[in-house]
CSV table of C-alpha atoms and ligand atoms in Angstrom, one decimal:
chain,number,residue,atom,x,y,z
Z,1459,MET,CA,125.9,9.4,-96.4
Z,1460,ASN,CA,129.2,7.7,-95.6
Z,1461,PHE,CA,130.4,5.4,-98.3
Z,1462,ASP,CA,133.6,4.3,-96.6
Z,1463,LEU,CA,133.7,0.5,-96.2
Z,1464,THR,CA,133.9,-0.8,-92.6
Z,1465,GLU,CA,136.7,-3.2,-91.6
Z,1466,ASP,CA,134.2,-6.1,-91.8
Z,1467,GLN,CA,133.2,-5.1,-95.3
Z,1468,ILE,CA,136.8,-4.8,-96.4
Z,1469,LEU,CA,137.5,-8.2,-95.0
Z,1470,ILE,CA,134.6,-9.8,-96.9
Z,1471,ARG,CA,135.6,-8.0,-100.2
Z,1472,ASP,CA,139.2,-9.1,-99.9
Z,1473,MET,CA,138.1,-12.7,-99.1
Z,1474,ILE,CA,135.8,-12.8,-102.1
Z,1475,GLN,CA,138.4,-11.2,-104.4
Z,1476,GLU,CA,140.8,-13.9,-103.4
Z,1477,PHE,CA,138.2,-16.6,-103.9
Z,1478,ALA,CA,137.3,-15.2,-107.3
Z,1479,GLN,CA,140.9,-15.0,-108.4
Z,1480,ASN,CA,141.8,-18.6,-107.3
Z,1481,GLU,CA,138.6,-20.5,-107.6
Z,1482,ILE,CA,136.2,-18.8,-110.0
Z,1483,LYS,CA,138.3,-17.3,-112.7
Z,1484,PRO,CA,140.2,-20.5,-113.6
Z,1485,HIS,CA,136.9,-22.2,-114.4
Z,1486,ALA,CA,134.8,-19.4,-115.7
Z,1487,LYS,CA,135.5,-19.7,-119.4
Z,1488,ALA,CA,135.0,-23.5,-119.4
Z,1489,LEU,CA,131.7,-23.2,-117.5
Z,1490,GLU,CA,130.4,-20.6,-119.9
Z,1491,LYS,CA,131.5,-22.5,-123.0
Z,1492,SER,CA,129.9,-25.7,-121.8
Z,1493,HIS,CA,126.7,-24.1,-120.4
Z,1494,GLN,CA,127.5,-25.9,-117.2
Z,1495,PHE,CA,125.8,-24.9,-113.9
Z,1496,PRO,CA,128.6,-23.9,-111.4
Z,1497,GLU,CA,127.6,-26.5,-108.8
Z,1498,GLU,CA,131.1,-27.0,-107.3
Z,1499,LEU,CA,131.7,-23.3,-107.0
Z,1500,LEU,CA,128.3,-22.9,-105.2
Z,1501,LYS,CA,129.3,-25.7,-102.8
Z,1502,LYS,CA,132.5,-23.8,-101.9
Z,1503,LEU,CA,130.7,-20.5,-101.6
Z,1504,ALA,CA,128.1,-22.2,-99.3
Z,1505,ASP,CA,131.0,-23.5,-97.1
Z,1506,LEU,CA,132.2,-19.8,-96.8
Z,1507,GLY,CA,128.7,-18.9,-95.7
Z,1508,ILE,CA,127.9,-16.8,-98.8
Z,1509,LEU,CA,124.6,-18.4,-99.5
Z,1510,GLY,CA,123.4,-17.5,-96.0
Z,1511,MET,CA,124.4,-13.8,-96.1
Z,1512,SER,CA,120.8,-12.7,-96.1
Z,1513,ILE,CA,119.7,-15.3,-93.4
Z,1514,PRO,CA,120.0,-14.6,-89.7
Z,1515,SER,CA,122.0,-17.0,-87.4
Z,1516,ASP,CA,118.8,-18.3,-85.8
Z,1517,TYR,CA,118.2,-20.0,-89.1
Z,1518,GLY,CA,121.8,-21.0,-89.7
Z,1519,GLY,CA,122.9,-18.0,-91.8
Z,1520,ILE,CA,125.6,-15.4,-91.3
Z,1521,LYS,CA,123.3,-12.4,-91.9
Z,1522,THR,CA,125.4,-9.4,-92.9
Z,1523,ASP,CA,124.4,-5.9,-93.9
Z,1524,THR,CA,123.1,-5.4,-97.4
Z,1525,LEU,CA,126.2,-3.6,-98.6
Z,1526,SER,CA,128.4,-6.6,-97.7
Z,1527,LEU,CA,126.1,-8.8,-99.8
Z,1528,MET,CA,126.3,-6.3,-102.7
Z,1529,ILE,CA,130.1,-6.1,-102.6
Z,1530,THR,CA,130.1,-9.9,-102.7
Z,1531,LEU,CA,127.8,-10.0,-105.7
Z,1532,GLU,CA,129.9,-7.3,-107.4
Z,1533,GLU,CA,133.2,-9.2,-106.9
Z,1534,ILE,CA,131.7,-12.5,-108.0
Z,1535,SER,CA,130.2,-10.9,-111.1
Z,1536,ARG,CA,133.7,-9.5,-111.9
Z,1537,ALA,CA,134.8,-13.1,-112.3
Z,1538,LEU,CA,131.7,-14.8,-113.6
Z,1539,PRO,CA,128.4,-12.8,-114.0
Z,1540,SER,CA,126.3,-16.0,-114.3
Z,1541,LEU,CA,127.3,-17.0,-110.8
Z,1542,SER,CA,126.4,-13.6,-109.4
Z,1543,VAL,CA,122.8,-13.8,-110.6
Z,1544,ILE,CA,122.3,-17.3,-109.2
Z,1545,ILE,CA,123.3,-16.1,-105.8
Z,1546,SER,CA,121.4,-12.8,-106.1
Z,1547,VAL,CA,118.1,-14.7,-106.8
Z,1548,HIS,CA,118.8,-17.2,-104.0
Z,1549,SER,CA,119.6,-14.5,-101.4
Z,1550,SER,CA,117.5,-11.5,-102.3
Z,1551,LEU,CA,114.4,-13.1,-103.8
Z,1552,PHE,CA,114.0,-16.6,-102.5
Z,1553,SER,CA,115.5,-16.3,-99.0
Z,1554,GLN,CA,114.3,-12.8,-98.4
Z,1555,ALA,CA,110.7,-13.6,-99.4
Z,1556,ILE,CA,110.5,-16.4,-96.8
Z,1557,LEU,CA,112.3,-14.4,-94.2
Z,1558,GLN,CA,110.0,-11.4,-94.6
Z,1559,PHE,CA,106.7,-13.0,-95.4
Z,1560,GLY,CA,107.0,-16.7,-94.2
Z,1561,THR,CA,105.4,-18.3,-91.2
Z,1562,ASP,CA,107.7,-19.6,-88.4
Z,1563,GLN,CA,107.2,-23.1,-89.8
Z,1564,GLN,CA,108.2,-22.1,-93.3
Z,1565,LYS,CA,111.3,-20.3,-92.0
Z,1566,LYS,CA,112.3,-23.3,-90.0
Z,1567,LYS,CA,111.7,-25.6,-93.0
Z,1568,TYR,CA,113.5,-23.7,-95.7
Z,1569,LEU,CA,116.0,-21.1,-94.4
Z,1570,PRO,CA,118.5,-23.4,-92.6
Z,1571,LYS,CA,118.8,-25.5,-95.8
Z,1572,ALA,CA,119.0,-22.4,-98.0
Z,1573,ALA,CA,121.7,-20.9,-95.7
Z,1574,ILE,CA,124.1,-23.9,-96.3
Z,1575,GLY,CA,123.2,-24.4,-100.0
Z,1576,GLU,CA,121.4,-27.7,-99.3
Z,1577,ILE,CA,118.6,-26.1,-101.3
Z,1578,LEU,CA,119.0,-23.4,-103.9
Z,1579,GLY,CA,116.0,-21.2,-104.4
Z,1580,ALA,CA,114.4,-19.6,-107.4
Z,1581,PHE,CA,111.7,-17.0,-108.1
Z,1582,ALA,CA,109.0,-17.8,-110.7
Z,1583,LEU,CA,107.0,-14.7,-111.5
Z,1584,THR,CA,107.2,-14.3,-115.3
Z,1585,GLU,CA,105.1,-16.3,-117.7
Z,1586,PRO,CA,105.2,-16.7,-121.5
Z,1587,GLY,CA,102.4,-14.1,-121.9
Z,1588,ALA,CA,103.3,-11.6,-119.2
Z,1589,GLY,CA,106.6,-10.2,-117.8
Z,1590,SER,CA,106.4,-6.5,-117.0
Z,1591,ASP,CA,102.7,-6.6,-116.6
Z,1592,ILE,CA,102.3,-8.8,-113.5
Z,1593,GLN,CA,98.5,-8.2,-113.5
Z,1594,GLY,CA,98.4,-10.2,-116.7
Z,1595,LEU,CA,99.7,-13.4,-115.1
Z,1596,ASN,CA,97.6,-16.4,-115.9
Z,1597,THR,CA,98.8,-19.3,-113.7
Z,1598,LYS,CA,95.9,-20.3,-111.5
Z,1599,ALA,CA,95.9,-21.6,-107.9
Z,1600,GLU,CA,92.7,-23.1,-106.6
Z,1601,LYS,CA,92.2,-24.2,-103.0
Z,1602,LYS,CA,90.8,-27.7,-102.5
Z,1603,GLY,CA,90.6,-28.8,-98.9
Z,1604,ASP,CA,94.1,-28.6,-97.5
Z,1605,MET,CA,95.8,-28.3,-100.9
Z,1606,TYR,CA,96.2,-25.7,-103.6
Z,1607,ILE,CA,96.0,-27.0,-107.2
Z,1608,LEU,CA,98.3,-25.0,-109.6
Z,1609,ASN,CA,97.9,-24.8,-113.4
Z,1610,GLY,CA,100.0,-22.7,-115.8
Z,1611,THR,CA,103.4,-22.1,-117.1
Z,1612,LYS,CA,106.3,-20.1,-115.6
Z,1613,ALA,CA,108.9,-18.8,-118.0
Z,1614,TRP,CA,112.5,-17.6,-117.7
Z,1615,VAL,CA,113.1,-19.0,-114.2
Z,1616,THR,CA,116.8,-18.4,-113.2
Z,1617,THR,CA,118.2,-21.6,-111.7
Z,1618,GLY,CA,114.8,-23.2,-112.7
Z,1619,SER,CA,116.1,-26.7,-113.2
Z,1620,ASN,CA,118.7,-26.7,-110.4
Z,1621,ALA,CA,116.6,-25.1,-107.6
Z,1622,LEU,CA,114.8,-27.3,-105.2
Z,1623,ALA,CA,112.2,-24.8,-104.3
Z,1624,TYR,CA,110.5,-21.7,-105.9
Z,1625,ILE,CA,108.7,-18.6,-104.7
Z,1626,LEU,CA,105.9,-18.9,-107.3
Z,1627,PHE,CA,103.1,-16.5,-108.1
Z,1628,ALA,CA,99.6,-17.5,-109.2
Z,1629,VAL,CA,96.1,-16.1,-109.5
Z,1630,THR,CA,93.6,-16.9,-106.8
Z,1631,GLN,CA,90.1,-15.7,-106.5
Z,1632,ASP,CA,88.9,-13.6,-103.5
Z,1633,HIS,CA,85.4,-13.9,-101.8
Z,1634,GLN,CA,83.9,-11.6,-104.6
Z,1635,ASN,CA,85.4,-13.8,-107.3
Z,1636,LYS,CA,88.0,-11.1,-108.1
Z,1637,ASN,CA,91.3,-12.3,-109.4
Z,1638,LYS,CA,94.2,-11.6,-107.0
Z,1639,LEU,CA,97.9,-12.6,-107.2
Z,1640,SER,CA,99.1,-14.9,-104.4
Z,1641,ALA,CA,102.6,-16.2,-103.5
Z,1642,PHE,CA,103.5,-19.8,-102.8
Z,1643,ILE,CA,106.5,-21.8,-101.8
Z,1644,VAL,CA,106.6,-24.7,-104.3
Z,1645,ASP,CA,109.0,-27.6,-104.0
Z,1646,LYS,CA,110.5,-28.9,-107.2
Z,1647,ASP,CA,109.3,-32.4,-106.5
Z,1648,SER,CA,105.7,-31.4,-106.1
Z,1649,PRO,CA,103.4,-33.8,-108.1
Z,1650,GLY,CA,102.4,-32.1,-111.4
Z,1651,LEU,CA,105.5,-29.8,-111.7
Z,1652,ARG,CA,107.8,-30.4,-114.6
Z,1653,ILE,CA,110.7,-28.5,-116.2
Z,1654,CYS,CA,109.7,-28.4,-119.8
Z,1655,HIS,CA,112.3,-26.3,-121.5
Z,1656,ILE,CA,115.8,-24.9,-121.0
Z,1657,GLU,CA,116.2,-21.5,-122.7
Z,1658,GLU,CA,119.0,-21.1,-125.2
Z,1659,LYS,CA,120.3,-17.7,-124.3
Z,1660,MET,CA,122.6,-15.1,-125.8
Z,1661,GLY,CA,124.8,-15.0,-122.7
Z,1662,LEU,CA,125.0,-15.9,-119.0
Z,1663,ASN,CA,125.4,-19.5,-120.1
Z,1664,ALA,CA,126.3,-21.0,-116.8
Z,1665,SER,CA,123.1,-19.6,-115.3
Z,1666,ILE,CA,120.5,-22.1,-116.4
Z,1667,THR,CA,117.1,-20.6,-117.2
Z,1668,ALA,CA,114.1,-22.8,-117.4
Z,1669,GLU,CA,110.4,-22.9,-118.2
Z,1670,ILE,CA,108.2,-24.8,-115.7
Z,1671,VAL,CA,104.9,-26.3,-116.4
Z,1672,LEU,CA,102.3,-26.9,-113.6
Z,1673,GLU,CA,99.6,-29.4,-114.5
Z,1674,ASP,CA,97.3,-30.0,-111.6
Z,1675,CYS,CA,100.3,-29.4,-109.4
Z,1676,ARG,CA,99.4,-30.1,-105.8
Z,1677,ILE,CA,101.0,-28.3,-102.9
Z,1678,PRO,CA,100.0,-28.2,-99.2
Z,1679,ALA,CA,97.8,-25.1,-98.3
Z,1680,GLU,CA,100.4,-24.3,-95.7
Z,1681,ASN,CA,102.8,-23.4,-98.5
Z,1682,LEU,CA,100.9,-20.2,-99.2
Z,1683,LEU,CA,103.4,-17.3,-98.5
Z,1684,GLY,CA,101.9,-14.4,-96.7
Z,1685,GLN,CA,98.2,-13.7,-97.1
Z,1686,GLU,CA,96.1,-14.9,-100.1
Z,1687,GLY,CA,95.8,-12.0,-102.5
Z,1688,ARG,CA,98.9,-10.2,-101.3
Z,1689,GLY,CA,101.2,-11.7,-104.0
Z,1690,ALA,CA,101.7,-8.5,-106.0
Z,1691,SER,CA,103.0,-6.5,-103.1
Z,1692,ILE,CA,105.2,-9.5,-102.0
Z,1693,ALA,CA,106.7,-9.6,-105.5
Z,1694,LEU,CA,107.3,-5.9,-105.7
Z,1695,HIS,CA,108.7,-5.7,-102.2
Z,1696,CYS,CA,111.2,-8.5,-103.0
Z,1697,LEU,CA,112.1,-7.0,-106.4
Z,1698,ASP,CA,113.0,-3.7,-104.7
Z,1699,GLY,CA,115.8,-5.4,-102.8
Z,1700,SER,CA,116.9,-7.7,-105.6
Z,1701,ARG,CA,117.2,-4.9,-108.1
Z,1702,ILE,CA,120.2,-3.6,-106.0
Z,1703,GLY,CA,121.7,-7.1,-106.6
Z,1704,ILE,CA,121.4,-6.7,-110.3
Z,1705,ALA,CA,123.0,-3.2,-110.0
Z,1706,ALA,CA,125.9,-4.8,-108.1
Z,1707,GLN,CA,126.1,-7.5,-110.8
Z,1708,SER,CA,126.3,-4.7,-113.4
Z,1709,VAL,CA,129.0,-2.9,-111.5
Z,1710,GLY,CA,131.2,-6.0,-111.2
Z,1711,LEU,CA,130.7,-6.9,-114.9
Z,1712,SER,CA,131.6,-3.3,-115.9
Z,1713,GLN,CA,134.7,-3.3,-113.7
Z,1714,ARG,CA,135.9,-6.5,-115.3
Z,1715,ALA,CA,135.4,-4.9,-118.8
Z,1716,LEU,CA,137.4,-1.9,-117.7
Z,1717,ASP,CA,140.2,-4.1,-116.2
Z,1718,GLU,CA,140.4,-6.0,-119.5
Z,1719,ALA,CA,140.4,-2.8,-121.6
Z,1720,VAL,CA,143.2,-1.2,-119.6
Z,1721,LYS,CA,145.3,-4.4,-119.7
Z,1722,TYR,CA,144.8,-4.7,-123.5
Z,1723,ALA,CA,145.4,-0.9,-124.2
Z,1724,LYS,CA,148.8,-1.2,-122.4
Z,1725,GLN,CA,149.9,-4.1,-124.5
Z,1726,ARG,CA,148.5,-3.5,-128.0
Z,1727,LYS,CA,150.7,-1.5,-130.4
Z,1728,ALA,CA,149.6,0.6,-133.3
Z,1729,PHE,CA,151.5,3.2,-135.2
Z,1730,GLY,CA,154.6,2.5,-133.2
Z,1731,LYS,CA,153.2,2.9,-129.7
Z,1732,THR,CA,150.9,1.1,-127.3
Z,1733,ILE,CA,147.3,2.3,-127.9
Z,1734,ASN,CA,146.9,3.7,-124.4
Z,1735,ASN,CA,148.9,6.6,-125.7
Z,1736,PHE,CA,146.1,7.7,-128.0
Z,1737,GLN,CA,143.7,10.3,-126.5
Z,1738,ALA,CA,140.7,8.6,-128.0
Z,1739,ILE,CA,141.5,5.4,-126.0
Z,1740,GLN,CA,142.3,7.4,-122.8
Z,1741,PHE,CA,138.9,9.2,-123.1
Z,1742,MET,CA,137.0,5.9,-123.5
Z,1743,ILE,CA,138.8,4.6,-120.3
Z,1744,ALA,CA,137.9,7.8,-118.5
Z,1745,ASP,CA,134.2,7.5,-119.5
Z,1746,MET,CA,134.1,3.8,-118.4
Z,1747,ALA,CA,135.6,4.5,-115.0
Z,1748,THR,CA,133.1,7.4,-114.5
Z,1749,PHE,CA,130.1,5.2,-115.4
Z,1750,ILE,CA,131.3,2.5,-113.0
Z,1751,GLU,CA,132.0,4.8,-110.1
Z,1752,SER,CA,128.6,6.5,-110.5
Z,1753,ALA,CA,126.8,3.1,-110.7
Z,1754,ARG,CA,128.7,1.9,-107.7
Z,1755,LEU,CA,127.7,4.9,-105.6
Z,1756,LEU,CA,124.0,4.5,-106.5
Z,1757,THR,CA,124.3,0.8,-105.6
Z,1758,TYR,CA,125.9,1.5,-102.3
Z,1759,ARG,CA,123.4,4.2,-101.5
Z,1760,ALA,CA,120.4,2.0,-102.1
Z,1761,SER,CA,122.0,-0.8,-100.0
Z,1762,ILE,CA,122.6,1.6,-97.1
Z,1763,LEU,CA,119.1,3.0,-97.3
Z,1764,LEU,CA,117.6,-0.6,-97.3
Z,1765,ASP,CA,119.4,-1.3,-94.0
Z,1766,LYS,CA,118.1,1.9,-92.6
Z,1767,GLY,CA,114.6,0.6,-93.2
Z,1768,GLY,CA,113.6,3.3,-95.6
Z,1769,PRO,CA,111.4,2.9,-98.6
Z,1770,ILE,CA,113.9,2.2,-101.4
Z,1771,SER,CA,111.8,1.5,-104.5
Z,1772,LYS,CA,113.0,4.7,-106.2
Z,1773,GLU,CA,116.6,4.3,-105.1
Z,1774,ALA,CA,116.8,0.6,-106.1
Z,1775,SER,CA,115.3,1.4,-109.5
Z,1776,MET,CA,117.8,4.3,-110.0
Z,1777,ALA,CA,120.7,2.0,-109.2
Z,1778,LYS,CA,119.4,-0.8,-111.4
Z,1779,LEU,CA,118.6,1.5,-114.3
Z,1780,TYR,CA,121.8,3.4,-114.3
Z,1781,ALA,CA,124.2,0.5,-113.5
Z,1782,SER,CA,122.6,-1.8,-116.2
Z,1783,GLU,CA,122.6,0.9,-118.9
Z,1784,ALA,CA,126.2,1.9,-117.9
Z,1785,ALA,CA,127.3,-1.7,-118.1
Z,1786,ASN,CA,126.1,-1.9,-121.7
Z,1787,LYS,CA,128.0,1.3,-122.6
Z,1788,THR,CA,131.1,0.1,-120.8
Z,1789,VAL,CA,131.2,-3.3,-122.6
Z,1790,TYR,CA,130.7,-1.4,-125.9
Z,1791,LEU,CA,133.7,0.8,-125.2
Z,1792,ALA,CA,135.9,-2.0,-123.8
Z,1793,LEU,CA,135.2,-4.1,-126.9
Z,1794,GLN,CA,136.0,-1.1,-129.1
Z,1795,ILE,CA,139.4,-0.8,-127.4
Z,1796,HIS,CA,140.1,-4.5,-128.2
Z,1797,GLY,CA,139.6,-3.8,-131.9
Z,1798,GLY,CA,138.9,-6.9,-134.0
Z,1799,TYR,CA,140.1,-9.1,-131.2
Z,1800,GLY,CA,137.1,-8.0,-129.1
Z,1801,TYR,CA,135.0,-9.9,-131.5
Z,1802,SER,CA,136.9,-13.1,-130.9
Z,1803,LYS,CA,135.9,-15.7,-128.2
Z,1804,GLU,CA,139.6,-15.8,-127.3
Z,1805,PHE,CA,139.0,-12.6,-125.2
Z,1806,VAL,CA,136.6,-12.5,-122.3
Z,1807,ILE,CA,135.2,-9.1,-123.5
Z,1808,GLU,CA,133.2,-11.0,-126.1
Z,1809,GLN,CA,131.4,-12.9,-123.3
Z,1810,LEU,CA,130.9,-9.8,-121.1
Z,1811,TYR,CA,129.4,-8.0,-124.1
Z,1812,ARG,CA,126.8,-10.7,-124.4
Z,1813,ASP,CA,126.3,-11.1,-120.6
Z,1814,ALA,CA,125.7,-7.4,-120.2
Z,1815,ARG,CA,122.7,-7.3,-122.6
Z,1816,VAL,CA,120.3,-8.9,-120.2
Z,1817,LEU,CA,121.0,-6.5,-117.4
Z,1818,THR,CA,118.5,-3.9,-118.8
Z,1819,LEU,CA,115.9,-6.6,-119.2
Z,1820,TYR,CA,115.5,-8.8,-116.2
Z,1821,GLU,CA,114.1,-7.9,-112.8
Z,1822,GLY,CA,112.3,-5.1,-114.6
Z,1823,THR,CA,113.3,-3.6,-117.9
Z,1824,SER,CA,114.8,-0.1,-118.0
Z,1825,GLU,CA,111.4,1.3,-119.1
Z,1826,ILE,CA,109.8,-0.3,-116.0
Z,1827,GLN,CA,112.5,1.2,-113.7
Z,1828,ARG,CA,111.8,4.7,-115.3
Z,1829,LEU,CA,108.1,4.2,-114.6
Z,1830,VAL,CA,108.9,3.4,-110.9
Z,1831,ILE,CA,111.2,6.4,-110.6
Z,1832,SER,CA,108.9,8.9,-112.3
Z,1833,ARG,CA,105.8,7.7,-110.4
Z,1834,HIS,CA,107.7,8.4,-107.1
Z,1835,LEU,CA,108.8,11.8,-108.2
Z,1836,LEU,CA,105.4,12.9,-109.5
Z,1837,ARG,CA,103.8,11.6,-106.2
Z,1838,GLU,CA,106.3,13.4,-104.0
C,1434,FAD,C1,118.1,-14.5,-118.6
C,1434,FAD,C2,116.8,-14.1,-118.0
C,1434,FAD,C3,116.6,-14.5,-116.7
C,1434,FAD,C4,115.3,-14.2,-116.1
C,1434,FAD,N1,115.1,-14.7,-114.8
C,1434,FAD,C5,113.8,-14.6,-114.3
C,1434,FAD,C6,113.5,-15.2,-113.0
C,1434,FAD,O1,114.3,-15.8,-112.3
C,1434,FAD,N2,112.2,-15.1,-112.6
C,1434,FAD,C7,111.3,-14.4,-113.3
C,1434,FAD,O2,110.1,-14.3,-112.8
C,1434,FAD,N3,111.6,-13.8,-114.4
C,1434,FAD,C8,112.8,-13.9,-115.0
C,1434,FAD,N4,113.1,-13.3,-116.2
C,1434,FAD,C9,112.1,-12.6,-116.9
C,1434,FAD,C10,112.3,-11.1,-116.9
C,1434,FAD,O3,112.1,-10.5,-115.6
C,1434,FAD,C11,111.3,-10.5,-118.0
C,1434,FAD,O4,111.8,-10.9,-119.2
C,1434,FAD,C12,111.2,-9.0,-117.8
C,1434,FAD,O5,110.5,-8.6,-116.7
C,1434,FAD,C13,110.5,-8.4,-119.1
C,1434,FAD,O6,109.3,-9.0,-119.3
C,1434,FAD,P1,108.9,-9.6,-120.8
C,1434,FAD,O7,110.1,-10.3,-121.3
C,1434,FAD,O8,107.7,-10.3,-120.8
C,1434,FAD,O9,108.8,-8.2,-121.7
C,1434,FAD,P2,107.5,-7.4,-121.9
C,1434,FAD,O10,106.9,-7.1,-120.6
C,1434,FAD,O11,106.7,-8.0,-122.9
C,1434,FAD,O12,108.1,-6.0,-122.5
C,1434,FAD,C14,108.5,-5.9,-123.9
C,1434,FAD,C15,108.9,-4.4,-124.1
C,1434,FAD,O13,107.9,-3.6,-123.8
C,1434,FAD,C16,108.3,-2.6,-122.8
C,1434,FAD,N5,107.1,-2.3,-121.9
C,1434,FAD,C17,106.3,-3.2,-121.3
C,1434,FAD,N6,105.4,-2.5,-120.5
C,1434,FAD,C18,105.7,-1.2,-120.7
C,1434,FAD,C19,105.2,0.0,-120.1
C,1434,FAD,N7,104.1,0.0,-119.3
C,1434,FAD,N8,105.7,1.2,-120.5
C,1434,FAD,C20,106.8,1.2,-121.3
C,1434,FAD,N9,107.4,0.1,-121.8
C,1434,FAD,C21,106.8,-1.1,-121.5
C,1434,FAD,C22,109.4,-3.3,-122.0
C,1434,FAD,O14,110.2,-2.4,-121.3
C,1434,FAD,C23,110.1,-4.0,-123.2
C,1434,FAD,O15,110.9,-3.1,-123.8
C,1434,FAD,C24,114.3,-13.5,-116.8
C,1434,FAD,C25,114.6,-13.1,-118.1
C,1434,FAD,C26,115.8,-13.4,-118.7
C,1434,FAD,C27,116.1,-12.9,-120.1
């Protein structure tokens, strides 16, 4: 497999690096501190076409290959991890779900607006009582005439309060009264839908995470996504692609931690020399760089395989598992190199340390990734 970036991919990476340096980094600390959704940055990224990178030109997007999107998510995460997950959910979960499973009418209605950021999309799978175990979901959807009536609560929805539409999963009953999961496109302004709670999180403060309550929420029957009862496979299919996005977010966050650790080690003096002269510090830097490079290669490999059309569940889970665990090791070492100052909010490593913690949890915990990987290996 060839991991050399093409000219186009290099152009995109350089453009995003410049944008991150000039536009994202100067505002990152303030956005995180004030828990402010990065609306202005998203508008500027939309103007560059970034919100339409997974959407074909027929629907107003600039559809690139997956690796270009992942490089973009990596570079954005290097500047502001919160912003990276907002774009990842919008592109890899919301837009992809409609692109792959939507009707022509649904594609025409939602994708052109998603491509230019007129609507931001979210993905509402998790509930207060069920996360990993999607068969344990409890939100109900009942068909009445030409409407579905939804009742239940969706938890931990990234961009929940800022999105204008959700890919939302609920239980329907088939002809034999068996419970099956179905997927729906739900507009935020649907009657009976309300944002009831914003999570107070450990990190990723600029990414707003909401709980959504559906009380006799009425949506048109035409908003069913794919076939009734096929929701579980739609969710798992979308998560395969988006887990590569979380791997890319992990790589970018780790790279920033390494950048900061190297910078600090070259400036900080102890025992009459800068600390980069100590072998203990050098070894930590070597370990971090090796974690990052391994994670990046797994992320690139899964991206390339996705574009080749292959089944990628195992490869996406490997990339997500390794990159998210490596990010947590990397921020630990980078903070260690900062000594006591790493524990201060003055240095960005304190924020990265908190932001990294969620990477092994969302879009499938590390234990769930190991289940996916081992099931594939034992079946092969
Ligand atoms: C900041 C943030 C943003 C999020 N954004 C979204 C979003 O946009 N949309 C959305 O739908 N969800 C979102 N989530 C939810 C996230 O995907 C879930 O938290 C995650 O899937 C885990 O589910 P859970 O929290 O219910 O944990 P549980 O499933 O209750 O798991 C608890 C523990 O048990 C382990 N465990 C569970 N089952 C098994 C098993 N079979 N074998 C071994 N171990 C097991 C888990 O690994 C974990 O360690 C978000 C979460 C966070 C924190």
